[in-house]
Short mmCIF file of C-alpha atoms in Angstrom, two decimals:
data_model
loop_
_atom_site.label_atom_id
_atom_site.label_comp_id
_atom_site.label_asym_id
_atom_site.label_seq_id
_atom_site.Cartn_x
_atom_site.Cartn_y
_atom_site.Cartn_z
CA MET A 172 -0.05 0.12 -0.39
CA ASP A 173 2.67 2.13 0.84
CA ASP A 174 4.04 2.75 -2.75
CA ILE A 175 0.92 4.55 -3.47
CA ALA A 176 2.27 7.92 -1.34
CA THR A 177 5.42 6.77 -3.08
CA LEU A 178 4.03 7.25 -6.11
CA LEU A 179 1.45 9.36 -5.65
CA GLU A 180 3.08 12.47 -3.42
CA PRO A 181 5.61 13.78 -5.80
CA GLN A 182 2.68 14.39 -8.44
CA ILE A 183 0.90 16.11 -6.13
CA PRO A 184 3.02 19.63 -6.53
CA ALA A 185 2.00 19.73 -10.29
CA LEU A 186 -1.61 18.72 -9.94
CA ARG A 187 -1.97 21.63 -7.05
CA ARG A 188 -0.71 24.09 -10.11
CA TYR A 189 -1.86 22.59 -13.03
CA ALA A 190 -5.77 22.97 -10.67
CA TYR A 191 -5.00 26.63 -9.39
CA ALA A 192 -4.20 27.84 -13.35
CA LEU A 193 -7.48 26.10 -13.92
CA VAL A 194 -9.48 27.43 -10.52
CA ARG A 195 -7.80 30.42 -9.49
CA ASN A 196 -8.96 29.48 -6.54
CA HIS A 197 -6.80 28.69 -3.51
CA ASP A 198 -9.36 26.21 -1.57
CA VAL A 199 -11.21 24.95 -4.81
CA ALA A 200 -8.34 23.85 -6.06
CA ASP A 201 -7.29 21.58 -3.63
CA ASP A 202 -10.15 19.88 -3.25
CA LEU A 203 -10.83 19.92 -6.93
CA VAL A 204 -7.35 17.66 -6.63
CA GLN A 205 -8.27 16.17 -3.15
CA ASP A 206 -10.99 14.96 -5.35
CA CYS A 207 -8.12 13.55 -7.36
CA LEU A 208 -6.61 11.19 -5.22
CA GLU A 209 -9.22 9.90 -3.88
CA ARG A 210 -10.23 8.59 -7.50
CA ALA A 211 -7.27 7.59 -8.46
CA ILE A 212 -7.01 5.32 -5.16
CA ALA A 213 -10.14 4.58 -5.48
CA ARG A 214 -9.51 3.33 -8.75
CA TRP A 215 -5.10 2.71 -8.03
CA TYR A 216 -6.13 -1.25 -9.28
CA LEU A 217 -8.02 -0.44 -12.69
CA ARG A 218 -3.92 1.69 -13.64
CA ARG A 219 -2.88 0.40 -16.18
CA GLY A 220 1.16 -1.13 -15.80
CA ASP A 221 2.47 -0.10 -18.69
CA GLY A 222 0.10 3.86 -18.04
CA ASP A 223 2.08 6.60 -17.05
CA LEU A 224 0.33 7.38 -13.64
CA ARG A 225 1.56 11.57 -14.31
CA ALA A 226 -0.76 11.06 -16.95
CA TRP A 227 -3.71 9.87 -15.98
CA LEU A 228 -3.59 11.56 -12.80
CA PHE A 229 -4.18 14.89 -15.00
CA THR A 230 -6.52 13.19 -16.74
CA ILE A 231 -8.74 12.34 -13.96
CA LEU A 232 -8.18 16.01 -12.50
CA ARG A 233 -9.41 17.55 -15.75
CA ASN A 234 -11.90 14.75 -15.53
CA ARG A 235 -13.37 15.90 -12.22
CA TYR A 236 -13.00 19.66 -13.52
CA ILE A 237 -14.87 19.27 -16.36
CA SER A 238 -17.72 17.38 -14.40
CA ASP A 239 -17.74 19.34 -11.28
CA PHE A 240 -18.92 22.82 -13.59
CA ARG A 241 -21.06 21.59 -15.99
CA GLN A 242 -22.96 19.90 -12.77
CA LYS A 243 -22.14 22.81 -11.14
CA ARG A 244 -24.62 24.55 -13.84
CA ARG A 245 -27.37 22.41 -14.15
CA ARG A 246 -27.66 22.35 -10.48
CA GLY A 247 -28.25 26.35 -11.37
CA THR A 248 -25.59 27.80 -9.34
CA GLU A 249 -23.51 29.06 -12.59
CA VAL A 250 -20.29 30.45 -10.93
CA ASP A 251 -19.32 33.14 -14.29
CA ILE A 252 -15.61 31.99 -15.04
CA ASP A 253 -14.96 35.33 -14.47
CA ALA A 254 -16.66 36.11 -11.58
CA VAL A 255 -13.93 33.52 -9.92
CA ALA A 256 -10.91 35.57 -11.56
CA LEU A 257 -11.29 38.22 -10.36
CA SER A 258 -12.46 36.98 -6.82
CA ILE A 259 -8.98 35.53 -6.73
CA HIS A 260 -6.64 37.26 -4.31
CA PRO A 261 -3.20 37.47 -5.95
CA SER A 262 -1.34 34.55 -5.49
CA GLN A 263 2.02 36.53 -5.06
CA ASP A 264 3.31 39.62 -5.01
CA ASP A 265 5.68 38.72 -8.55
CA GLY A 266 4.23 41.62 -10.06
CA LEU A 267 1.93 42.26 -12.68
CA ASP A 268 3.42 40.42 -16.13
CA THR A 269 2.51 37.46 -12.68
CA GLN A 270 -0.72 39.05 -13.72
CA ASP A 271 -1.43 40.09 -16.78
CA VAL A 272 -0.98 36.69 -17.51
CA LEU A 273 -2.57 34.82 -15.41
CA THR A 274 -5.72 36.52 -16.23
CA ALA A 275 -4.84 36.63 -19.62
CA LEU A 276 -5.31 32.31 -18.80
CA ASP A 277 -8.84 33.50 -17.81
CA ARG A 278 -9.88 34.50 -20.21
CA LEU A 279 -9.24 31.64 -22.68
CA SER A 280 -11.27 28.16 -22.96
CA GLU A 281 -11.25 25.17 -21.20
CA GLU A 282 -9.81 23.02 -23.96
CA HIS A 283 -7.38 26.16 -24.79
CA LYS A 284 -6.06 26.65 -20.77
CA THR A 285 -6.03 22.82 -20.71
CA VAL A 286 -3.08 22.51 -23.48
CA LEU A 287 -1.38 25.59 -22.03
CA LEU A 288 -0.47 24.35 -18.99
CA LEU A 289 0.27 20.61 -20.31
CA VAL A 290 2.45 21.85 -22.41
CA GLY A 291 3.83 24.66 -21.47
CA VAL A 292 4.33 25.21 -17.50
CA GLU A 293 3.86 20.67 -17.19
CA ASP A 294 5.99 19.69 -19.53
CA LEU A 295 4.24 16.29 -20.59
CA SER A 296 5.25 15.48 -24.48
CA TYR A 297 2.77 15.96 -27.38
CA GLU A 298 2.10 12.47 -27.31
CA GLU A 299 1.03 12.80 -23.73
CA THR A 300 -1.23 14.97 -24.01
CA ALA A 301 -2.87 13.91 -27.54
CA ASN A 302 -4.13 10.80 -24.79
CA ILE A 303 -4.55 13.17 -21.74
CA LEU A 304 -7.63 15.22 -23.91
CA GLY A 305 -8.31 11.90 -26.26
CA ILE A 306 -7.20 14.02 -29.25
CA PRO A 307 -5.10 13.48 -32.16
CA ARG A 308 -1.64 14.75 -32.20
CA GLY A 309 -2.12 16.97 -34.56
CA THR A 310 -5.40 18.24 -33.34
CA VAL A 311 -2.92 19.40 -29.80
CA MET A 312 -0.56 21.22 -31.90
CA SER A 313 -3.18 23.45 -33.69
CA ARG A 314 -5.16 23.50 -30.33
CA LEU A 315 -1.90 24.69 -29.44
CA ALA A 316 -1.72 26.72 -31.56
CA ARG A 317 -4.63 28.20 -31.76
CA ALA A 318 -4.35 28.41 -27.73
CA ARG A 319 -0.78 30.81 -27.98
CA GLN A 320 -2.27 32.70 -31.12
CA SER A 321 -5.56 33.81 -28.44
CA LEU A 322 -2.76 34.31 -25.50
CA ARG A 323 -0.95 36.95 -27.88
CA GLY A 324 -3.74 38.60 -29.01
CA LEU A 325 -5.06 39.51 -25.13
CA LEU A 326 -1.07 39.84 -23.97
CA ASP A 327 -1.56 42.69 -26.78
CA ARG A 328 -4.31 44.51 -26.33
CA GLY A 329 -1.69 47.14 -24.58
CA GLY A 330 1.23 45.71 -27.32
CA ALA A 331 4.18 47.91 -26.74
CA THR A 332 2.95 47.32 -23.69
CA TRP A 333 3.63 43.88 -23.03
CA LEU A 334 6.97 43.87 -24.43
CA ARG A 335 8.22 47.16 -22.54
CA ARG A 336 7.49 44.18 -19.66
CA VAL A 337 9.07 41.88 -20.67
CA LYS A 338 12.01 42.70 -21.91
CA MET B 21 7.62 13.00 -37.26
CA ASN B 22 9.20 15.76 -40.23
CA GLY B 23 11.80 14.58 -41.99
CA SER B 24 14.67 17.09 -42.50
CA ARG B 25 12.67 17.56 -45.98
CA ALA B 26 9.85 18.97 -44.67
CA PRO B 27 8.79 22.50 -45.30
CA ILE B 28 8.02 24.36 -41.82
CA GLY B 29 5.25 23.48 -40.41
CA GLU B 30 3.07 25.08 -38.00
CA ASP B 31 4.16 22.18 -36.03
CA ASP B 32 7.70 23.20 -36.18
CA LEU B 33 7.35 26.85 -34.65
CA GLN B 34 5.52 25.17 -31.81
CA SER B 35 7.84 22.62 -31.47
CA PHE B 36 10.30 25.26 -31.01
CA VAL B 37 8.83 27.39 -29.15
CA ASP B 38 9.06 24.93 -26.75
CA GLY B 39 12.33 24.19 -27.05
CA ARG B 40 11.40 21.17 -28.25
CA LEU B 41 13.42 20.55 -31.69
CA ALA B 42 17.07 19.96 -31.67
CA GLY B 43 19.26 18.40 -34.52
CA GLU B 44 18.09 19.85 -38.47
CA ARG B 45 14.77 19.83 -37.45
CA LEU B 46 16.70 23.27 -34.94
CA ALA B 47 18.76 24.34 -37.52
CA LEU B 48 16.11 24.61 -40.44
CA VAL B 49 13.77 25.73 -38.42
CA GLU B 50 16.60 28.92 -37.09
CA GLY B 51 17.02 29.56 -40.35
CA TYR B 52 13.57 30.40 -41.13
CA LEU B 53 13.37 31.90 -38.47
CA GLY B 54 15.83 33.94 -39.83
CA SER B 55 14.18 35.08 -43.09
CA ASN B 56 10.78 35.77 -41.46
CA PRO B 57 10.97 38.59 -39.38
CA GLU B 58 7.87 38.46 -38.83
CA ALA B 59 7.34 34.45 -37.69
CA ARG B 60 10.36 35.04 -35.37
CA THR B 61 8.41 37.82 -33.68
CA ARG B 62 5.55 36.06 -32.90
CA VAL B 63 7.23 32.55 -31.63
CA THR B 64 9.75 34.91 -29.74
CA LEU B 65 5.79 36.76 -28.00
CA GLU B 66 5.72 33.25 -27.83
CA ARG B 67 8.30 31.89 -26.01
CA GLN B 68 7.65 34.37 -23.39
CA GLN B 69 4.65 34.05 -22.69
CA ARG B 70 5.18 30.58 -21.92
CA ASP B 71 8.00 31.51 -19.84
CA ALA B 72 5.75 34.39 -17.94
CA LEU B 73 2.74 31.23 -17.38
CA ARG B 74 5.58 28.99 -16.01
CA ALA B 75 6.61 32.17 -13.83
CA ALA B 76 3.66 33.12 -12.91
CA LEU B 77 3.00 29.66 -11.42
CA GLN B 78 6.36 28.55 -10.10
CA ALA B 79 5.01 30.31 -6.34
CA LYS B 80 1.89 27.32 -6.55
CA PHE B 81 4.43 24.84 -7.11
CA ALA B 82 6.89 25.82 -4.89
CA GLU B 83 4.18 25.65 -2.59
CA PRO B 84 4.22 23.74 0.55
CA VAL B 85 0.97 20.29 0.36
CA PRO B 86 -1.33 20.60 2.31
CA ALA B 87 -1.93 17.79 5.47
CA ARG B 88 -5.19 17.08 3.58
CA LEU B 89 -3.49 16.31 0.47
CA ARG B 90 -1.56 13.34 2.46
CA VAL B 91 -1.84 10.49 0.86
CA ALA B 92 -2.53 8.90 4.65
CA ALA B 93 -5.45 11.06 4.80
CA ILE B 94 -6.78 10.84 1.94
CA ARG B 95 -6.64 7.02 2.79
CA ALA B 96 -7.79 7.31 6.34
CA ALA B 97 -10.85 8.83 5.28
CA ARG B 98 -11.87 6.74 3.06
CA ARG B 99 -11.42 4.38 6.39
CA ARG B 100 -13.95 6.74 8.02
CA SER B 101 -16.15 6.56 5.43
CA TRP B 102 -15.71 3.44 5.51
CA ARG B 103 -16.63 2.59 8.97
CA GLN B 104 -19.53 4.31 8.65
CA ARG B 105 -20.79 2.35 5.67
CA VAL B 106 -20.29 -0.39 7.95
CA ALA B 107 -23.62 0.68 10.57
CA ALA B 108 -25.21 1.64 8.13
CA VAL B 109 -25.31 -1.57 6.38
CA ALA B 110 -25.75 -3.93 9.18
CA ALA B 111 -28.31 -5.28 9.55
CA ALA B 112 -28.61 -5.68 6.00
CA LEU B 113 -25.52 -8.20 5.86
CA VAL B 114 -26.61 -9.85 9.13
CA LEU B 115 -30.30 -10.37 6.20
CA LEU B 116 -27.78 -11.07 3.95
CA VAL B 117 -24.95 -13.39 5.64
CA VAL B 118 -27.58 -15.06 7.59
CA GLY B 119 -29.88 -15.24 3.98
CA GLY B 120 -26.66 -17.58 2.85
CA ALA B 121 -24.66 -15.11 0.69
CA GLY B 122 -22.26 -15.38 3.93
CA GLY B 123 -19.86 -17.37 2.23
CA TRP B 124 -19.69 -14.60 -0.04
CA PHE B 125 -18.05 -12.45 3.43
CA ALA B 126 -16.20 -15.58 5.40
CA ARG B 127 -13.66 -14.35 2.32
CA GLY B 128 -11.02 -12.37 4.51
CA GLN B 129 -12.68 -9.16 2.24
CA SER B 130 -14.11 -6.00 3.89
CA ALA B 131 -17.68 -6.83 4.35
CA ALA B 132 -18.77 -2.79 4.48
CA SER B 133 -16.88 -2.54 0.76
CA SER B 134 -18.48 -4.84 -0.46
CA SER B 135 -22.19 -4.58 0.89
CA GLY B 136 -23.46 -2.75 -2.20
CA THR B 137 -21.58 -4.00 -4.57
CA THR B 138 -22.37 -7.48 -3.84
CA THR B 139 -25.92 -5.69 -4.67
CA VAL B 140 -25.06 -4.66 -7.60
CA THR B 141 -23.60 -8.05 -8.51
CA ARG B 142 -27.27 -9.94 -7.41
CA ASP B 143 -29.23 -7.78 -8.74
CA ALA B 144 -27.03 -7.96 -11.83
CA VAL B 145 -26.37 -11.41 -12.45
CA ALA B 146 -30.34 -12.49 -12.10
CA ALA B 147 -31.59 -9.81 -14.67
CA TYR B 148 -28.02 -10.99 -17.01
CA ARG B 149 -30.00 -14.98 -15.92
CA THR B 150 -33.67 -14.20 -17.04
CA PHE B 151 -32.58 -12.50 -20.05
CA VAL B 152 -29.80 -13.78 -21.84
CA VAL B 153 -31.74 -16.93 -22.43
CA GLU B 154 -34.68 -14.61 -23.64
CA VAL B 155 -34.97 -15.76 -27.61
CA ALA B 156 -38.30 -13.98 -28.54
CA HIS B 157 -36.88 -10.12 -26.16
CA PRO B 158 -34.19 -10.15 -24.77
CA VAL B 159 -34.67 -6.32 -24.82
CA GLU B 160 -37.54 -4.23 -24.86
CA VAL B 161 -36.35 -1.19 -26.64
CA GLY B 162 -33.88 -2.15 -29.93
CA ALA B 163 -30.88 -0.74 -30.99
CA ALA B 164 -32.24 1.02 -33.98
CA GLN B 165 -34.05 2.32 -31.03
CA GLU B 166 -31.06 4.00 -29.68
CA ALA B 167 -31.72 7.68 -28.91
CA HIS B 168 -34.95 7.01 -27.72
CA LEU B 169 -33.43 3.71 -24.94
CA VAL B 170 -31.33 6.02 -24.09
CA ARG B 171 -32.87 8.80 -23.13
CA TRP B 172 -36.10 6.52 -21.82
CA LEU B 173 -33.21 4.96 -19.93
CA SER B 174 -31.97 8.16 -18.43
CA LYS B 175 -35.40 9.74 -17.69
CA ARG B 176 -36.26 5.99 -15.47
CA LEU B 177 -33.42 6.11 -13.68
CA GLY B 178 -32.49 9.49 -13.38
CA ARG B 179 -28.94 10.02 -15.12
CA PRO B 180 -27.36 10.30 -18.19
CA LEU B 181 -26.83 6.98 -19.66
CA LYS B 182 -25.30 6.22 -22.41
CA ALA B 183 -24.68 3.39 -24.05
CA PRO B 184 -21.10 2.89 -23.91
CA ASP B 185 -18.83 0.76 -26.91
CA LEU B 186 -18.15 -2.04 -26.97
CA ALA B 187 -16.93 -3.07 -30.47
CA ARG B 188 -13.68 -3.26 -30.07
CA PHE B 189 -14.51 -6.52 -28.08
CA GLY B 190 -16.31 -7.58 -30.80
CA PHE B 191 -20.06 -7.38 -28.20
CA ARG B 192 -22.65 -4.64 -29.71
CA LEU B 193 -25.66 -2.89 -28.60
CA MET B 194 -28.60 -5.32 -28.67
CA GLY B 195 -30.88 -2.97 -26.90
CA GLY B 196 -31.70 -2.32 -22.97
CA ARG B 197 -34.96 -2.81 -20.95
CA LEU B 198 -35.66 -1.26 -17.49
CA LEU B 199 -36.19 -3.01 -14.37
CA SER B 200 -37.26 -3.16 -11.21
CA ALA B 201 -34.01 -2.90 -8.05
CA ASP B 202 -34.77 -1.91 -4.76
CA ALA B 203 -33.81 1.47 -4.32
CA GLY B 204 -36.22 1.56 -7.65
CA ALA B 205 -35.39 1.60 -11.38
CA ALA B 206 -32.42 0.14 -13.19
CA ALA B 207 -31.66 -0.22 -16.36
CA GLN B 208 -29.24 -3.23 -18.51
CA LEU B 209 -28.08 -3.07 -21.93
CA MET B 210 -27.79 -5.62 -24.01
CA TYR B 211 -25.01 -6.49 -26.18
CA GLU B 212 -23.77 -9.93 -28.35
CA THR B 213 -21.53 -10.92 -30.16
CA ASP B 214 -21.68 -12.09 -34.43
CA GLY B 215 -21.22 -15.51 -32.46
CA GLY B 216 -24.58 -15.46 -30.19
CA ARG B 217 -22.77 -13.89 -26.89
CA ARG B 218 -23.93 -12.04 -24.20
CA LEU B 219 -22.56 -8.95 -22.34
CA THR B 220 -24.81 -7.23 -19.71
CA VAL B 221 -24.46 -3.59 -18.93
CA TYR B 222 -26.11 -2.75 -15.39
CA VAL B 223 -27.25 0.34 -13.72
CA GLN B 224 -29.21 1.11 -10.50
CA ALA B 225 -29.47 3.78 -7.68
CA THR B 226 -27.27 2.88 -4.28
CA GLN B 227 -26.53 3.69 -1.43
CA GLY B 228 -22.67 4.43 -0.42
CA GLY B 229 -19.30 6.23 -2.04
CA GLU B 230 -17.52 4.62 -4.83
CA THR B 231 -15.67 1.62 -4.67
CA ALA B 232 -13.18 -0.35 -7.05
CA PHE B 233 -14.17 -2.35 -8.44
CA ARG B 234 -14.83 -5.77 -7.35
CA PHE B 235 -14.91 -9.04 -9.43
CA ARG B 236 -16.99 -11.97 -8.54
CA GLN B 237 -16.85 -15.37 -11.09
CA ASP B 238 -20.43 -17.97 -10.60
CA GLY B 239 -19.90 -20.78 -12.21
CA GLU B 240 -19.37 -19.34 -15.68
CA THR B 241 -20.74 -16.03 -14.88
CA ALA B 242 -18.21 -12.85 -13.97
CA THR B 243 -18.70 -9.44 -13.13
CA PHE B 244 -17.70 -6.96 -12.13
CA ALA B 245 -19.29 -4.62 -9.84
CA TRP B 246 -18.59 -1.13 -9.34
CA LEU B 247 -19.75 2.11 -7.23
CA ASP B 248 -20.15 5.70 -7.76
CA GLN B 249 -21.73 8.39 -7.19
CA GLY B 250 -25.53 6.92 -6.14
CA TYR B 251 -24.76 4.13 -8.83
CA GLY B 252 -24.40 0.50 -8.79
CA PHE B 253 -22.69 -0.72 -11.61
CA ALA B 254 -22.53 -4.39 -12.90
CA VAL B 255 -20.39 -6.07 -16.35
CA THR B 256 -21.69 -8.75 -16.64
CA ALA B 257 -20.99 -12.45 -19.23
CA ASN B 258 -20.03 -15.43 -19.08
CA SER B 259 -16.87 -14.92 -19.63
CA ASP B 260 -13.81 -14.98 -16.79
CA ARG B 261 -11.73 -12.54 -14.73
CA ALA B 262 -8.38 -10.93 -17.22
CA GLU B 263 -11.56 -10.45 -20.61
CA LEU B 264 -14.28 -8.73 -18.79
CA LEU B 265 -10.93 -6.52 -17.01
CA PRO B 266 -10.63 -4.37 -20.09
CA ILE B 267 -14.67 -4.75 -21.37
CA ALA B 268 -14.99 -2.97 -17.34
CA GLU B 269 -12.97 -0.73 -17.60
CA VAL B 270 -14.45 0.83 -21.04
CA VAL B 271 -17.61 0.70 -19.54
CA TYR B 272 -16.22 2.71 -16.25
CA GLN B 273 -14.90 5.19 -18.37
CA SER B 274 -17.69 5.54 -21.02
CA LEU B 275 -20.27 6.00 -17.97
CA ASP B 276 -18.00 7.96 -16.12
CA GLY B 277 -17.98 10.04 -18.46
CA ALA B 278 -21.03 10.30 -19.33
CA ILE B 279 -22.27 12.21 -16.76
CA LEU B 280 -20.44 15.41 -18.18
CA GLN B 281 -23.40 14.88 -20.50
CA PRO B 282 -26.20 17.45 -19.67
#
């Protein structure tokens, strides 16, 4: 049984990071991670022996996020994703650039957020990302291109502002 | 994937942004960017924004993990909820044991974790045996009316349902029927191979939390059952554990996904 802890615990920081980037609320993110871990432990024996644990965990987490969000919507307590984002206190005082990029991320669709996060932040391969999303690799590439274009567009509103800041 | 002669594509540029190109291909893309200032500006920006996103989330990654997310804490919570369920179903267990199903519990299994799945397994196997031999009317609504069938069963069950696609295992949907169970309605979907072997997917509302898969072999009849979000699920066929497990996994994934559909 202890191998579960040994294998799972090193993955938790990355799961928390992905969850936080999706929901942008520390407590809600940890609820999501907890839910993901509960499921992973309950279904540990369903895991394919040769499968990639990290990709499996991200798949569970993402499915939980999507189903929670839709369930809330069905119950009529719709949470406006922008409102969620805006209600969050800044995580760190890292300056404007950090907030800019996270605020821009909040405005993207879940699909676009997820490719940017899994590939760009979590360093998952394009193949792993394709498996997590259940789409072909080629679709990951085009979705990634569109997501980066959207992010660029959002950050480019101020045009020169962004360039100046990152330089 | 691309040979070195293939023209530069969007996927090359994305791989470049991610720093995942090497060797000849990298040199080619760098050459291309050297003569395309517009593309170069774009990928430079995208790289900066990628780095900015990583930097923005680094603090979250570095945070100490809260105690409640420790695997030990989650396991302890699971055990607590199981114990509560033991209390809740104790009476039912006594009845089951007295009623002759006791052998099942005497196998060193945790009674609590198997009680819900035992009920589902029992009902699923009974339904399987009743209808799998049925020649004239194996199903109430046939697969030709799949959309209607799924709508109807979902409505009566109070849960969005869809018919898992088991074609890769050689099982195609015949149709389904509505049954009664202890806690209300139950749905049975029936599948058949070209050779006439039948398999059922059984769903009923059930008390209890979620469990992992439980396997049971009754003579030739094998069943994987599990509980999830207030419903019990069972996949039953004249089969064995090795053959049925991958099918049950697909059913699980497919029905877990079904609740996403509004």
